[in-house]
PDB file of C-alpha atoms in Angstrom:
ATOM      1  CA  UNK A   2       2.223  22.398  -2.896  1.00 79.00           C
ATOM      2  CA  UNK A   3      -1.291  22.370  -4.321  1.00 85.00           C
ATOM      3  CA  UNK A   4      -1.602  20.678  -7.697  1.00 88.00           C
ATOM      4  CA  UNK A   5      -3.309  22.778 -10.365  1.00 91.00           C
ATOM      5  CA  UNK A   6      -6.096  20.218 -10.682  1.00 91.00           C
ATOM      6  CA  UNK A   7      -6.879  20.435  -6.968  1.00 84.00           C
ATOM      7  CA  UNK A   8      -7.832  24.054  -7.675  1.00 90.00           C
ATOM      8  CA  UNK A   9      -9.628  23.197 -10.907  1.00 90.00           C
ATOM      9  CA  UNK A  10     -11.566  20.281  -9.374  1.00 87.00           C
ATOM     10  CA  UNK A  11     -12.768  22.488  -6.475  1.00 87.00           C
ATOM     11  CA  UNK A  12     -15.804  23.066  -8.691  1.00 87.00           C
ATOM     12  CA  UNK A  13     -17.765  20.487 -10.621  1.00 88.00           C
ATOM     13  CA  UNK A  14     -17.496  22.690 -13.697  1.00 92.00           C
ATOM     14  CA  UNK A  15     -13.715  22.728 -13.453  1.00 91.00           C
ATOM     15  CA  UNK A  16     -13.539  18.959 -13.273  1.00 91.00           C
ATOM     16  CA  UNK A  17     -15.963  18.591 -16.149  1.00 93.00           C
ATOM     17  CA  UNK A  18     -13.954  20.956 -18.338  1.00 95.00           C
ATOM     18  CA  UNK A  19     -10.876  18.826 -17.805  1.00 95.00           C
ATOM     19  CA  UNK A  20     -12.447  15.410 -18.236  1.00 94.00           C
ATOM     20  CA  UNK A  21     -14.568  16.479 -21.199  1.00 94.00           C
ATOM     21  CA  UNK A  22     -11.380  17.616 -22.876  1.00 95.00           C
ATOM     22  CA  UNK A  23      -9.904  14.156 -22.400  1.00 95.00           C
ATOM     23  CA  UNK A  24     -13.104  12.559 -23.669  1.00 95.00           C
ATOM     24  CA  UNK A  25     -13.073  14.761 -26.782  1.00 94.00           C
ATOM     25  CA  UNK A  26      -9.500  13.806 -27.654  1.00 94.00           C
ATOM     26  CA  UNK A  27     -10.254  10.125 -27.190  1.00 94.00           C
ATOM     27  CA  UNK A  28     -13.429  10.347 -29.271  1.00 92.00           C
ATOM     28  CA  UNK A  29     -11.481  12.051 -32.061  1.00 91.00           C
ATOM     29  CA  UNK A  30      -8.773   9.417 -31.910  1.00 91.00           C
ATOM     30  CA  UNK A  31      -6.132  11.836 -30.680  1.00 94.00           C
ATOM     31  CA  UNK A  32      -4.838   9.401 -28.073  1.00 95.00           C
ATOM     32  CA  UNK A  33      -1.355  10.900 -28.112  1.00 95.00           C
ATOM     33  CA  UNK A  34      -2.686  14.288 -27.001  1.00 96.00           C
ATOM     34  CA  UNK A  35      -4.751  12.715 -24.212  1.00 96.00           C
ATOM     35  CA  UNK A  36      -1.695  10.806 -23.036  1.00 96.00           C
ATOM     36  CA  UNK A  37       0.508  13.905 -23.114  1.00 97.00           C
ATOM     37  CA  UNK A  38      -1.855  15.826 -20.840  1.00 96.00           C
ATOM     38  CA  UNK A  39      -2.505  12.925 -18.472  1.00 97.00           C
ATOM     39  CA  UNK A  40       1.169  12.010 -18.165  1.00 96.00           C
ATOM     40  CA  UNK A  41       2.173  15.582 -17.326  1.00 96.00           C
ATOM     41  CA  UNK A  42      -0.504  15.939 -14.655  1.00 96.00           C
ATOM     42  CA  UNK A  43       0.239  12.518 -13.146  1.00 97.00           C
ATOM     43  CA  UNK A  44       3.946  13.338 -12.973  1.00 96.00           C
ATOM     44  CA  UNK A  45       3.246  16.648 -11.248  1.00 94.00           C
ATOM     45  CA  UNK A  46       0.881  14.935  -8.814  1.00 93.00           C
ATOM     46  CA  UNK A  47       3.656  12.586  -7.659  1.00 89.00           C
ATOM     47  CA  UNK A  48       1.606  10.119  -5.592  1.00 93.00           C
ATOM     48  CA  UNK A  49       1.922   6.348  -5.348  1.00 94.00           C
ATOM     49  CA  UNK A  50      -1.048   5.779  -7.652  1.00 95.00           C
ATOM     50  CA  UNK A  51       0.222   8.399 -10.096  1.00 96.00           C
ATOM     51  CA  UNK A  52       3.582   6.656 -10.218  1.00 96.00           C
ATOM     52  CA  UNK A  53       1.859   3.317 -10.786  1.00 96.00           C
ATOM     53  CA  UNK A  54       0.012   4.830 -13.739  1.00 96.00           C
ATOM     54  CA  UNK A  55       3.221   6.239 -15.211  1.00 96.00           C
ATOM     55  CA  UNK A  56       4.879   2.843 -14.788  1.00 96.00           C
ATOM     56  CA  UNK A  57       2.143   1.253 -16.961  1.00 96.00           C
ATOM     57  CA  UNK A  58       3.008   2.141 -20.570  1.00 95.00           C
ATOM     58  CA  UNK A  59       0.653   1.530 -23.455  1.00 93.00           C
ATOM     59  CA  UNK A  60       2.776  -1.357 -24.670  1.00 93.00           C
ATOM     60  CA  UNK A  61       2.130  -3.195 -21.375  1.00 95.00           C
ATOM     61  CA  UNK A  62      -1.631  -3.360 -21.973  1.00 96.00           C
ATOM     62  CA  UNK A  63      -2.726  -5.987 -24.481  1.00 95.00           C
ATOM     63  CA  UNK A  64      -5.922  -7.709 -25.551  1.00 96.00           C
ATOM     64  CA  UNK A  65      -5.862 -11.475 -25.998  1.00 94.00           C
ATOM     65  CA  UNK A  66      -8.340 -13.378 -28.133  1.00 94.00           C
ATOM     66  CA  UNK A  67      -8.265 -11.005 -31.102  1.00 94.00           C
ATOM     67  CA  UNK A  68      -7.055 -13.712 -33.470  1.00 92.00           C
ATOM     68  CA  UNK A  69     -10.078 -15.810 -32.519  1.00 93.00           C
ATOM     69  CA  UNK A  70     -12.236 -12.725 -33.079  1.00 93.00           C
ATOM     70  CA  UNK A  71     -10.821 -12.415 -36.597  1.00 92.00           C
ATOM     71  CA  UNK A  72     -11.710 -16.038 -37.275  1.00 92.00           C
ATOM     72  CA  UNK A  73     -15.234 -15.602 -35.870  1.00 92.00           C
ATOM     73  CA  UNK A  74     -15.871 -12.592 -38.106  1.00 92.00           C
ATOM     74  CA  UNK A  75     -14.400 -14.319 -41.137  1.00 90.00           C
ATOM     75  CA  UNK A  76     -16.376 -17.544 -40.704  1.00 90.00           C
ATOM     76  CA  UNK A  77     -19.678 -15.934 -39.708  1.00 90.00           C
ATOM     77  CA  UNK A  78     -22.540 -17.292 -41.772  1.00 89.00           C
ATOM     78  CA  UNK A  79     -25.148 -14.923 -43.131  1.00 88.00           C
ATOM     79  CA  UNK A  80     -24.769 -11.181 -43.447  1.00 92.00           C
ATOM     80  CA  UNK A  81     -21.223  -9.877 -42.938  1.00 93.00           C
ATOM     81  CA  UNK A  82     -20.188  -8.570 -39.543  1.00 94.00           C
ATOM     82  CA  UNK A  83     -19.975  -4.784 -39.813  1.00 93.00           C
ATOM     83  CA  UNK A  84     -19.526  -3.656 -36.188  1.00 93.00           C
ATOM     84  CA  UNK A  85     -17.954  -4.676 -32.915  1.00 93.00           C
ATOM     85  CA  UNK A  86     -18.719  -2.970 -29.604  1.00 94.00           C
ATOM     86  CA  UNK A  87     -16.160  -3.602 -26.895  1.00 95.00           C
ATOM     87  CA  UNK A  88     -16.432  -2.306 -23.339  1.00 94.00           C
ATOM     88  CA  UNK A  89     -14.061  -2.298 -20.379  1.00 96.00           C
ATOM     89  CA  UNK A  90     -15.857  -3.212 -17.146  1.00 94.00           C
ATOM     90  CA  UNK A  91     -15.503  -4.774 -13.713  1.00 90.00           C
ATOM     91  CA  UNK A  92     -17.293  -7.899 -12.626  1.00 85.00           C
ATOM     92  CA  UNK A  93     -20.640  -7.096 -11.017  1.00 77.00           C
ATOM     93  CA  UNK A  94     -19.832  -9.109  -7.888  1.00 71.00           C
ATOM     94  CA  UNK A  95     -16.332  -7.855  -7.138  1.00 67.00           C
ATOM     95  CA  UNK A  96     -15.137  -9.180  -3.771  1.00 63.00           C
ATOM     96  CA  UNK A  97     -12.857  -6.939  -1.729  1.00 63.00           C
ATOM     97  CA  UNK A  98     -10.691  -9.504   0.058  1.00 64.00           C
ATOM     98  CA  UNK A  99      -7.282  -8.235   1.023  1.00 68.00           C
ATOM     99  CA  UNK A 100      -4.513  -8.950  -1.475  1.00 74.00           C
ATOM    100  CA  UNK A 101      -6.930 -10.209  -4.141  1.00 83.00           C
ATOM    101  CA  UNK A 102      -6.207  -8.519  -7.478  1.00 89.00           C
ATOM    102  CA  UNK A 103      -9.054  -7.511  -9.752  1.00 90.00           C
ATOM    103  CA  UNK A 104      -8.487  -7.466 -13.474  1.00 93.00           C
ATOM    104  CA  UNK A 105     -11.112  -5.645 -15.533  1.00 95.00           C
ATOM    105  CA  UNK A 106     -13.132  -7.677 -18.022  1.00 95.00           C
ATOM    106  CA  UNK A 107     -14.116  -7.066 -21.616  1.00 95.00           C
ATOM    107  CA  UNK A 108     -17.729  -7.084 -22.796  1.00 94.00           C
ATOM    108  CA  UNK A 109     -18.456  -7.287 -26.502  1.00 93.00           C
ATOM    109  CA  UNK A 110     -21.127  -7.493 -29.166  1.00 93.00           C
ATOM    110  CA  UNK A 111     -20.876  -8.310 -32.879  1.00 94.00           C
ATOM    111  CA  UNK A 112     -23.397  -6.855 -35.315  1.00 95.00           C
ATOM    112  CA  UNK A 113     -24.405  -6.924 -38.971  1.00 94.00           C
ATOM    113  CA  UNK A 114     -26.149  -4.299 -41.044  1.00 94.00           C
ATOM    114  CA  UNK A 115     -29.384  -6.100 -40.267  1.00 94.00           C
ATOM    115  CA  UNK A 116     -29.122  -4.619 -36.763  1.00 94.00           C
ATOM    116  CA  UNK A 117     -28.090  -1.173 -38.007  1.00 94.00           C
ATOM    117  CA  UNK A 118     -26.614   0.219 -41.221  1.00 94.00           C
ATOM    118  CA  UNK A 119     -23.079   0.460 -39.860  1.00 92.00           C
ATOM    119  CA  UNK A 120     -21.454   0.241 -43.289  1.00 90.00           C
ATOM    120  CA  UNK A 121     -23.388   3.305 -44.466  1.00 91.00           C
ATOM    121  CA  UNK A 122     -22.733   5.363 -41.322  1.00 90.00           C
ATOM    122  CA  UNK A 123     -19.694   7.580 -40.877  1.00 89.00           C
ATOM    123  CA  UNK A 124     -17.495   7.460 -37.779  1.00 87.00           C
ATOM    124  CA  UNK A 125     -18.721  10.936 -36.849  1.00 88.00           C
ATOM    125  CA  UNK A 126     -22.339   9.777 -37.008  1.00 90.00           C
ATOM    126  CA  UNK A 127     -21.536   6.697 -34.942  1.00 90.00           C
ATOM    127  CA  UNK A 128     -19.873   8.850 -32.291  1.00 87.00           C
ATOM    128  CA  UNK A 129     -22.972  11.036 -32.170  1.00 88.00           C
ATOM    129  CA  UNK A 130     -25.160   7.949 -31.703  1.00 89.00           C
ATOM    130  CA  UNK A 131     -22.965   6.940 -28.767  1.00 83.00           C
ATOM    131  CA  UNK A 132     -24.139  10.101 -26.990  1.00 80.00           C
ATOM    132  CA  UNK A 133     -27.801   9.161 -27.483  1.00 78.00           C
ATOM    133  CA  UNK A 134     -30.015   7.662 -24.799  1.00 76.00           C
ATOM    134  CA  UNK A 135     -30.213   4.321 -26.568  1.00 82.00           C
ATOM    135  CA  UNK A 136     -28.224   2.722 -29.351  1.00 85.00           C
ATOM    136  CA  UNK A 137     -30.389   1.719 -32.327  1.00 88.00           C
ATOM    137  CA  UNK A 138     -28.521  -1.602 -32.429  1.00 90.00           C
ATOM    138  CA  UNK A 139     -29.009  -2.469 -28.743  1.00 87.00           C
ATOM    139  CA  UNK A 140     -29.886  -6.133 -28.056  1.00 87.00           C
ATOM    140  CA  UNK A 141     -29.455  -7.028 -31.739  1.00 91.00           C
ATOM    141  CA  UNK A 142     -25.994  -8.556 -31.573  1.00 91.00           C
ATOM    142  CA  UNK A 143     -25.141 -11.838 -33.251  1.00 92.00           C
ATOM    143  CA  UNK A 144     -25.042 -15.014 -31.162  1.00 89.00           C
ATOM    144  CA  UNK A 145     -21.330 -15.695 -31.471  1.00 89.00           C
ATOM    145  CA  UNK A 146     -19.341 -17.302 -28.669  1.00 87.00           C
ATOM    146  CA  UNK A 147     -16.183 -15.344 -28.074  1.00 89.00           C
ATOM    147  CA  UNK A 148     -13.874 -14.585 -25.154  1.00 91.00           C
ATOM    148  CA  UNK A 149     -11.606 -11.552 -25.008  1.00 94.00           C
ATOM    149  CA  UNK A 150      -9.298 -10.586 -22.141  1.00 95.00           C
ATOM    150  CA  UNK A 151      -7.190  -7.551 -21.351  1.00 96.00           C
ATOM    151  CA  UNK A 152      -3.861  -7.762 -19.579  1.00 96.00           C
ATOM    152  CA  UNK A 153      -1.781  -5.046 -17.922  1.00 96.00           C
ATOM    153  CA  UNK A 154      -4.472  -3.066 -16.088  1.00 97.00           C
ATOM    154  CA  UNK A 155      -4.922  -5.259 -13.003  1.00 96.00           C
ATOM    155  CA  UNK A 156      -2.741  -3.172 -10.658  1.00 96.00           C
ATOM    156  CA  UNK A 157      -4.355   0.169 -11.551  1.00 96.00           C
ATOM    157  CA  UNK A 158      -7.849  -1.310 -11.571  1.00 95.00           C
ATOM    158  CA  UNK A 159      -7.357  -2.943  -8.160  1.00 94.00           C
ATOM    159  CA  UNK A 160      -5.959   0.274  -6.687  1.00 93.00           C
ATOM    160  CA  UNK A 161      -8.965   2.208  -7.968  1.00 93.00           C
ATOM    161  CA  UNK A 162     -11.490  -0.291  -6.618  1.00 90.00           C
ATOM    162  CA  UNK A 163      -9.896   0.009  -3.172  1.00 87.00           C
ATOM    163  CA  UNK A 164      -9.349   3.777  -3.321  1.00 85.00           C
ATOM    164  CA  UNK A 165     -10.823   5.648  -0.351  1.00 81.00           C
ATOM    165  CA  UNK A 166     -11.318   9.019  -2.070  1.00 70.00           C
ATOM    166  CA  UNK A 167     -13.248   8.186  -5.202  1.00 69.00           C
ATOM    167  CA  UNK A 168     -15.878  10.786  -4.249  1.00 67.00           C
ATOM    168  CA  UNK A 169     -15.542  14.465  -3.382  1.00 62.00           C
ATOM    169  CA  UNK A 170     -18.447  16.189  -1.611  1.00 64.00           C
ATOM    170  CA  UNK A 171     -17.898  19.805  -2.587  1.00 64.00           C
ATOM    171  CA  UNK A 172     -20.686  21.116  -0.339  1.00 60.00           C
ATOM    172  CA  UNK A 173     -18.681  19.947   2.678  1.00 61.00           C
ATOM    173  CA  UNK A 174     -15.423  21.402   1.344  1.00 60.00           C
ATOM    174  CA  UNK A 175     -16.746  25.006   1.217  1.00 67.00           C
ATOM    175  CA  UNK A 176     -14.670  25.970  -1.807  1.00 69.00           C
ATOM    176  CA  UNK A 177     -11.423  24.359  -0.643  1.00 83.00           C
ATOM    177  CA  UNK A 178      -9.189  22.644  -3.205  1.00 85.00           C
ATOM    178  CA  UNK A 179     -10.076  19.069  -4.052  1.00 84.00           C
ATOM    179  CA  UNK A 180      -8.130  16.472  -2.052  1.00 87.00           C
ATOM    180  CA  UNK A 181      -4.978  15.292  -3.777  1.00 90.00           C
ATOM    181  CA  UNK A 182      -6.157  11.721  -3.363  1.00 90.00           C
ATOM    182  CA  UNK A 183      -9.390  12.513  -5.198  1.00 90.00           C
ATOM    183  CA  UNK A 184      -7.489  14.060  -8.088  1.00 92.00           C
ATOM    184  CA  UNK A 185      -5.255  11.013  -8.373  1.00 94.00           C
ATOM    185  CA  UNK A 186      -8.303   8.726  -8.516  1.00 94.00           C
ATOM    186  CA  UNK A 187      -9.824  10.759 -11.355  1.00 95.00           C
ATOM    187  CA  UNK A 188      -6.594  10.804 -13.332  1.00 96.00           C
ATOM    188  CA  UNK A 189      -5.947   7.106 -12.761  1.00 96.00           C
ATOM    189  CA  UNK A 190      -9.452   6.245 -13.974  1.00 96.00           C
ATOM    190  CA  UNK A 191      -8.844   8.182 -17.172  1.00 97.00           C
ATOM    191  CA  UNK A 192      -5.424   6.615 -17.632  1.00 97.00           C
ATOM    192  CA  UNK A 193      -7.061   3.185 -17.308  1.00 97.00           C
ATOM    193  CA  UNK A 194      -9.604   4.178 -19.951  1.00 97.00           C
ATOM    194  CA  UNK A 195      -6.923   5.589 -22.244  1.00 97.00           C
ATOM    195  CA  UNK A 196      -4.805   2.449 -22.043  1.00 97.00           C
ATOM    196  CA  UNK A 197      -7.885   0.391 -22.954  1.00 97.00           C
ATOM    197  CA  UNK A 198      -8.696   2.520 -25.999  1.00 96.00           C
ATOM    198  CA  UNK A 199      -5.042   2.363 -27.041  1.00 96.00           C
ATOM    199  CA  UNK A 200      -5.055  -1.432 -26.739  1.00 96.00           C
ATOM    200  CA  UNK A 201      -8.122  -1.651 -28.981  1.00 95.00           C
ATOM    201  CA  UNK A 202      -6.527   0.756 -31.455  1.00 94.00           C
ATOM    202  CA  UNK A 203      -3.413  -1.415 -31.533  1.00 93.00           C
ATOM    203  CA  UNK A 204      -5.375  -4.568 -32.354  1.00 93.00           C
ATOM    204  CA  UNK A 205      -7.319  -2.749 -35.051  1.00 92.00           C
ATOM    205  CA  UNK A 206      -4.097  -1.406 -36.576  1.00 90.00           C
ATOM    206  CA  UNK A 207      -2.011  -4.566 -36.283  1.00 88.00           C
ATOM    207  CA  UNK A 208      -4.482  -7.434 -36.773  1.00 87.00           C
ATOM    208  CA  UNK A 209      -7.557  -5.651 -38.113  1.00 89.00           C
ATOM    209  CA  UNK A 210     -10.759  -7.511 -38.928  1.00 90.00           C
ATOM    210  CA  UNK A 211     -12.025  -9.058 -42.169  1.00 89.00           C
ATOM    211  CA  UNK A 212     -13.992  -6.667 -44.353  1.00 86.00           C
ATOM    212  CA  UNK A 213     -14.981  -3.224 -43.181  1.00 87.00           C
ATOM    213  CA  UNK A 214     -15.878  -3.319 -39.485  1.00 92.00           C
ATOM    214  CA  UNK A 215     -16.562  -0.353 -37.211  1.00 93.00           C
ATOM    215  CA  UNK A 216     -15.098  -1.010 -33.764  1.00 94.00           C
ATOM    216  CA  UNK A 217     -16.679   1.066 -30.982  1.00 94.00           C
ATOM    217  CA  UNK A 218     -14.804   1.051 -27.674  1.00 94.00           C
ATOM    218  CA  UNK A 219     -15.833   2.506 -24.315  1.00 93.00           C
ATOM    219  CA  UNK A 220     -15.856   1.923 -20.575  1.00 94.00           C
ATOM    220  CA  UNK A 221     -18.759   0.594 -18.513  1.00 91.00           C
ATOM    221  CA  UNK A 222     -19.631   2.242 -15.156  1.00 87.00           C
ATOM    222  CA  UNK A 223     -16.101   3.533 -14.660  1.00 90.00           C
ATOM    223  CA  UNK A 224     -16.811   7.267 -14.677  1.00 88.00           C
ATOM    224  CA  UNK A 225     -14.924   7.795 -17.921  1.00 92.00           C
ATOM    225  CA  UNK A 226     -17.527   8.250 -20.612  1.00 86.00           C
ATOM    226  CA  UNK A 227     -15.726   8.439 -23.945  1.00 89.00           C
ATOM    227  CA  UNK A 228     -16.568   6.313 -26.957  1.00 90.00           C
ATOM    228  CA  UNK A 229     -14.002   5.866 -29.711  1.00 93.00           C
ATOM    229  CA  UNK A 230     -14.775   4.608 -33.196  1.00 93.00           C
ATOM    230  CA  UNK A 231     -12.074   2.665 -35.011  1.00 90.00           C
ATOM    231  CA  UNK A 232     -12.296   1.333 -38.559  1.00 81.00           C
ATOM    232  CA  UNK A 233     -10.431  -1.865 -39.305  1.00 70.00           C
ATOM    233  CA  UNK A 234      -7.927  -2.325 -42.117  1.00 61.00           C
ATOM    234  CA  UNK A 235      -7.333   0.436 -44.671  1.00 37.00           C
ATOM    235  CA  UNK A 236     -10.216   2.612 -43.558  1.00 36.00           C
ATOM    236  CA  UNK A 237      -8.018   4.220 -40.905  1.00 37.00           C
ATOM    237  CA  UNK A 238      -6.662   7.686 -41.670  1.00 40.00           C
ATOM    238  CA  UNK A 239      -4.233   9.699 -39.557  1.00 39.00           C
ATOM    239  CA  UNK A 240      -6.202  12.947 -39.786  1.00 38.00           C
ATOM    240  CA  UNK A 241      -9.471  11.354 -38.651  1.00 33.00           C
ATOM    241  CA  UNK A 242      -8.337   8.852 -36.071  1.00 36.00           C
ATOM    242  CA  UNK A 243      -4.972  10.139 -34.885  1.00 37.00           C
ATOM    243  CA  UNK A 244      -1.577   8.550 -35.294  1.00 38.00           C
ATOM    244  CA  UNK A 245      -1.422   4.815 -34.584  1.00 39.00           C
ATOM    245  CA  UNK A 246       2.081   4.277 -35.939  1.00 37.00           C
ATOM    246  CA  UNK A 247       3.770   4.579 -32.552  1.00 37.00           C
ATOM    247  CA  UNK A 248       1.274   2.183 -31.006  1.00 38.00           C
ATOM    248  CA  UNK A 249       1.883  -0.389 -33.718  1.00 36.00           C
ATOM    249  CA  UNK A 250       5.639  -0.145 -33.316  1.00 37.00           C
ATOM    250  CA  UNK A 251       5.397  -0.570 -29.563  1.00 39.00           C
ATOM    251  CA  UNK A 252       3.386  -3.728 -30.071  1.00 39.00           C
ATOM    252  CA  UNK A 253       6.552  -5.326 -31.194  1.00 36.00           C
ATOM    253  CA  UNK A 254       7.981  -5.540 -28.299  1.00 32.00           C
ATOM    254  CA  UNK A 255     -14.633   9.178   5.207  1.00 43.00           C
ATOM    255  CA  UNK A 256     -14.487   6.729   8.259  1.00 40.00           C
ATOM    256  CA  UNK A 257     -16.124   7.164  11.770  1.00 42.00           C
ATOM    257  CA  UNK A 258     -14.002   8.465  14.629  1.00 49.00           C
ATOM    258  CA  UNK A 259     -12.169   5.805  16.582  1.00 44.00           C
ATOM    259  CA  UNK A 260     -14.141   4.416  19.542  1.00 49.00           C
ATOM    260  CA  UNK A 261     -12.331   1.744  21.595  1.00 50.00           C
ATOM    261  CA  UNK A 262     -15.657   0.570  23.079  1.00 52.00           C
ATOM    262  CA  UNK A 263     -17.515   0.194  19.792  1.00 49.00           C
ATOM    263  CA  UNK A 264     -18.423  -3.281  18.595  1.00 47.00           C
ATOM    264  CA  UNK A 265     -17.695  -4.445  15.063  1.00 44.00           C
ATOM    265  CA  UNK A 266     -21.357  -4.323  14.080  1.00 46.00           C
ATOM    266  CA  UNK A 267     -21.705  -0.776  15.447  1.00 52.00           C
ATOM    267  CA  UNK A 268     -18.713   0.357  13.395  1.00 45.00           C
ATOM    268  CA  UNK A 269     -20.133  -1.230  10.268  1.00 44.00           C
ATOM    269  CA  UNK A 270     -23.455   0.573  10.810  1.00 49.00           C
ATOM    270  CA  UNK A 271     -21.612   3.880  11.121  1.00 50.00           C
ATOM    271  CA  UNK A 272     -19.692   3.243   7.918  1.00 43.00           C
ATOM    272  CA  UNK A 273     -22.856   2.360   6.006  1.00 43.00           C
ATOM    273  CA  UNK A 274     -24.588   5.473   7.375  1.00 51.00           C
ATOM    274  CA  UNK A 275     -21.644   7.669   6.397  1.00 47.00           C
ATOM    275  CA  UNK A 276     -21.489   6.212   2.893  1.00 42.00           C
ATOM    276  CA  UNK A 277     -25.221   6.758   2.455  1.00 46.00           C
ATOM    277  CA  UNK A 278     -25.003  10.350   3.692  1.00 48.00           C
ATOM    278  CA  UNK A 279     -22.006  11.272   1.565  1.00 46.00           C
ATOM    279  CA  UNK A 280     -22.766   9.277  -1.541  1.00 46.00           C
ATOM    280  CA  UNK A 281     -22.954  11.317  -4.743  1.00 50.00           C
ATOM    281  CA  UNK A 282     -26.365  11.794  -6.357  1.00 51.00           C
ATOM    282  CA  UNK A 283     -27.567   8.929  -8.536  1.00 52.00           C
ATOM    283  CA  UNK A 284     -25.907   9.004 -11.942  1.00 56.00           C
ATOM    284  CA  UNK A 285     -27.594   7.970 -15.135  1.00 59.00           C
ATOM    285  CA  UNK A 286     -25.918   4.856 -16.523  1.00 63.00           C
ATOM    286  CA  UNK A 287     -23.521   5.657 -19.337  1.00 67.00           C
ATOM    287  CA  UNK A 288     -24.011   4.653 -22.955  1.00 68.00           C
ATOM    288  CA  UNK A 289     -21.966   1.483 -22.695  1.00 73.00           C
ATOM    289  CA  UNK A 290     -23.623   0.491 -19.413  1.00 73.00           C
ATOM    290  CA  UNK A 291     -27.012   0.739 -21.118  1.00 71.00           C
ATOM    291  CA  UNK A 292     -25.732  -1.016 -24.228  1.00 69.00           C
ATOM    292  CA  UNK A 293     -24.458  -3.989 -22.240  1.00 72.00           C
ATOM    293  CA  UNK A 294     -27.500  -4.077 -19.947  1.00 63.00           C
ATOM    294  CA  UNK A 295     -25.819  -2.696 -16.808  1.00 58.00           C
ATOM    295  CA  UNK A 296     -28.292  -0.239 -15.346  1.00 53.00           C
TER     296      UNK A 296
END
């Protein structure tokens, strides 16, 4: 049985309509709606990766080091910290040894109003700036040593890094439905992004940050461009940022044909040639990739 998204993703426009919808809900803070749609489509897909995603609830994904972040913001000398950018990324030199898990990493930057007038800028304006070519606060972060980690996404992240159908060449498909494996990779990538945004939202809701700090979360070179703006402490409102009550409560708890005569080096050359031929067109680095200097 063909999944509805295999039909939708047969065209680039169809895939964009779907993923832009997810991005819009995340940007607006409606994480529950994004989860509802993703969960239903993953369940209907019924693949191993889809089941892995469904077996990774939001409560299983947590950020460590937030308490130290609170202390760093509180004890910062000089102008008050008014913004935190936090991005989910993979190490640049990921090694693909068998059975080696790959946890994503967190990149961050802390800023004051000397870098940009965050305290005088609305969440809607900040979201709009995240769609710009360059952030006005780029390379103006404070020199504060800090280490944040995220737990609970290693299995999904590793599966995605090793996934064999992360690309779909529609010109070769001649209008046929997108491969089921491609659809699962897209959905899993968005589920990974959603769980990250939810984890940030949880920390903002449960621990907060001293003063009034805009927290801008997004993914880096993961194909899931969606920036979310959170406001720490009492600045959160349900109608603007979506319901965080449930999140807070949960806190409690293509290869070459086989040739038997081919040498290993010949096979590797064929693989490289195939990847070069079928690689998607170059993609402009996303906002967070540019912000954190990954071009």
